[in-house]
Amino acid sequence: MRNILYFLIIFFTVLMASCAGAVTITVDDDIEGANYKSIQNAVDNATDGDIVLVYPGNYTENVYVNKELTITSLSEKSSRYYYLCC
């Protein structure tokens, strides 16, 4: 029982530490307040664990992801798309 408690403490400590450094990056092709206008630029400038929020728009690009990111669509439609890339 004690080993399980130690394992859970270590597990949650590592989990919280990995999420603590996450930065949220916004992408919007027509709003000036967003961090980037293209998804690829956001991915290129992100680091492991970051969250990329993509606002509705027209993005005609092939995106290459070579790091651990969460890419989320912020569509106002009922269906939302979430991509966990690694």
Short mmCIF file of C-alpha atoms in Angstrom, two decimals:
data_model
loop_
_atom_site.label_atom_id
_atom_site.label_comp_id
_atom_site.label_asym_id
_atom_site.label_seq_id
_atom_site.Cartn_x
_atom_site.Cartn_y
_atom_site.Cartn_z
CA MET A 1 0.00 0.00 0.00
CA ARG A 2 2.83 2.35 0.84
CA ASN A 3 4.51 1.68 -2.53
CA ILE A 4 1.29 2.56 -4.35
CA LEU A 5 1.06 5.83 -2.44
CA TYR A 6 4.66 6.72 -3.34
CA PHE A 7 4.04 5.83 -6.96
CA LEU A 8 0.93 8.02 -7.11
CA ILE A 9 2.74 10.96 -5.51
CA ILE A 10 5.61 10.70 -7.99
CA PHE A 11 3.25 10.18 -10.93
CA PHE A 12 1.15 13.26 -10.17
CA THR A 13 4.22 15.36 -9.43
CA VAL A 14 5.70 14.53 -12.83
CA LEU A 15 2.34 15.07 -14.53
CA MET A 16 1.85 18.49 -12.97
CA ALA A 17 5.42 19.53 -13.73
CA SER A 18 5.01 18.64 -17.39
CA CYS A 19 1.81 20.69 -17.68
CA ALA A 20 3.06 23.65 -15.67
CA GLY A 21 5.29 25.00 -18.44
CA ALA A 22 2.69 24.83 -21.19
CA VAL A 23 2.14 28.02 -23.17
CA THR A 24 -1.05 28.73 -25.11
CA ILE A 25 -0.42 29.97 -28.66
CA THR A 26 -3.24 31.40 -30.78
CA VAL A 27 -3.60 31.17 -34.56
CA ASP A 28 -6.05 33.28 -36.55
CA ASP A 29 -5.74 34.17 -40.22
CA ASP A 30 -7.69 37.44 -39.99
CA ILE A 31 -7.45 38.85 -36.44
CA GLU A 32 -4.52 41.06 -35.44
CA GLY A 33 -4.48 39.95 -31.79
CA ALA A 34 -3.46 36.36 -32.51
CA ASN A 35 0.11 35.18 -32.02
CA TYR A 36 0.39 33.75 -35.56
CA LYS A 37 -1.52 33.78 -38.85
CA SER A 38 -0.49 30.27 -39.92
CA ILE A 39 -0.56 26.97 -38.06
CA GLN A 40 2.92 26.02 -39.26
CA ASN A 41 4.46 29.23 -37.86
CA ALA A 42 2.82 28.51 -34.51
CA VAL A 43 4.11 24.92 -34.51
CA ASP A 44 7.61 26.01 -35.53
CA ASN A 45 7.81 28.47 -32.62
CA ALA A 46 6.16 26.24 -30.01
CA THR A 47 7.97 23.99 -27.55
CA ASP A 48 7.02 20.56 -26.23
CA GLY A 49 3.84 20.67 -24.16
CA ASP A 50 2.45 23.90 -25.62
CA ILE A 51 -1.18 24.30 -26.68
CA VAL A 52 -1.98 25.71 -30.13
CA LEU A 53 -5.50 27.16 -30.38
CA VAL A 54 -6.65 27.55 -33.99
CA TYR A 55 -9.51 29.97 -34.58
CA PRO A 56 -11.93 29.44 -37.50
CA GLY A 57 -10.53 30.48 -40.86
CA ASN A 58 -9.05 29.22 -44.11
CA TYR A 59 -5.69 27.55 -43.61
CA THR A 60 -4.39 25.95 -46.79
CA GLU A 61 -1.12 24.48 -45.63
CA ASN A 62 0.55 21.21 -44.87
CA VAL A 63 1.61 21.22 -41.24
CA TYR A 64 4.66 19.26 -40.09
CA VAL A 65 4.65 18.60 -36.34
CA ASN A 66 7.83 17.23 -34.78
CA LYS A 67 7.16 17.93 -31.10
CA GLU A 68 4.58 17.11 -28.43
CA LEU A 69 1.78 19.67 -28.83
CA THR A 70 -1.94 19.89 -28.30
CA ILE A 71 -3.55 21.48 -31.35
CA THR A 72 -7.19 22.48 -30.81
CA SER A 73 -9.75 23.94 -33.19
CA LEU A 74 -11.95 26.68 -31.72
CA SER A 75 -14.82 26.25 -34.14
CA GLU A 76 -18.22 27.60 -33.08
CA LYS A 77 -19.90 24.54 -34.62
CA SER A 78 -21.07 21.76 -32.36
CA SER A 79 -18.21 19.47 -33.33
CA ARG A 80 -14.76 20.36 -32.09
CA TYR A 81 -11.53 18.76 -33.17
CA TYR A 82 -8.62 18.06 -30.85
CA TYR A 83 -5.27 16.84 -32.04
CA LEU A 84 -2.55 15.59 -29.73
CA CYS A 85 0.61 15.44 -31.75
CA CYS A 86 3.83 13.81 -30.76
#
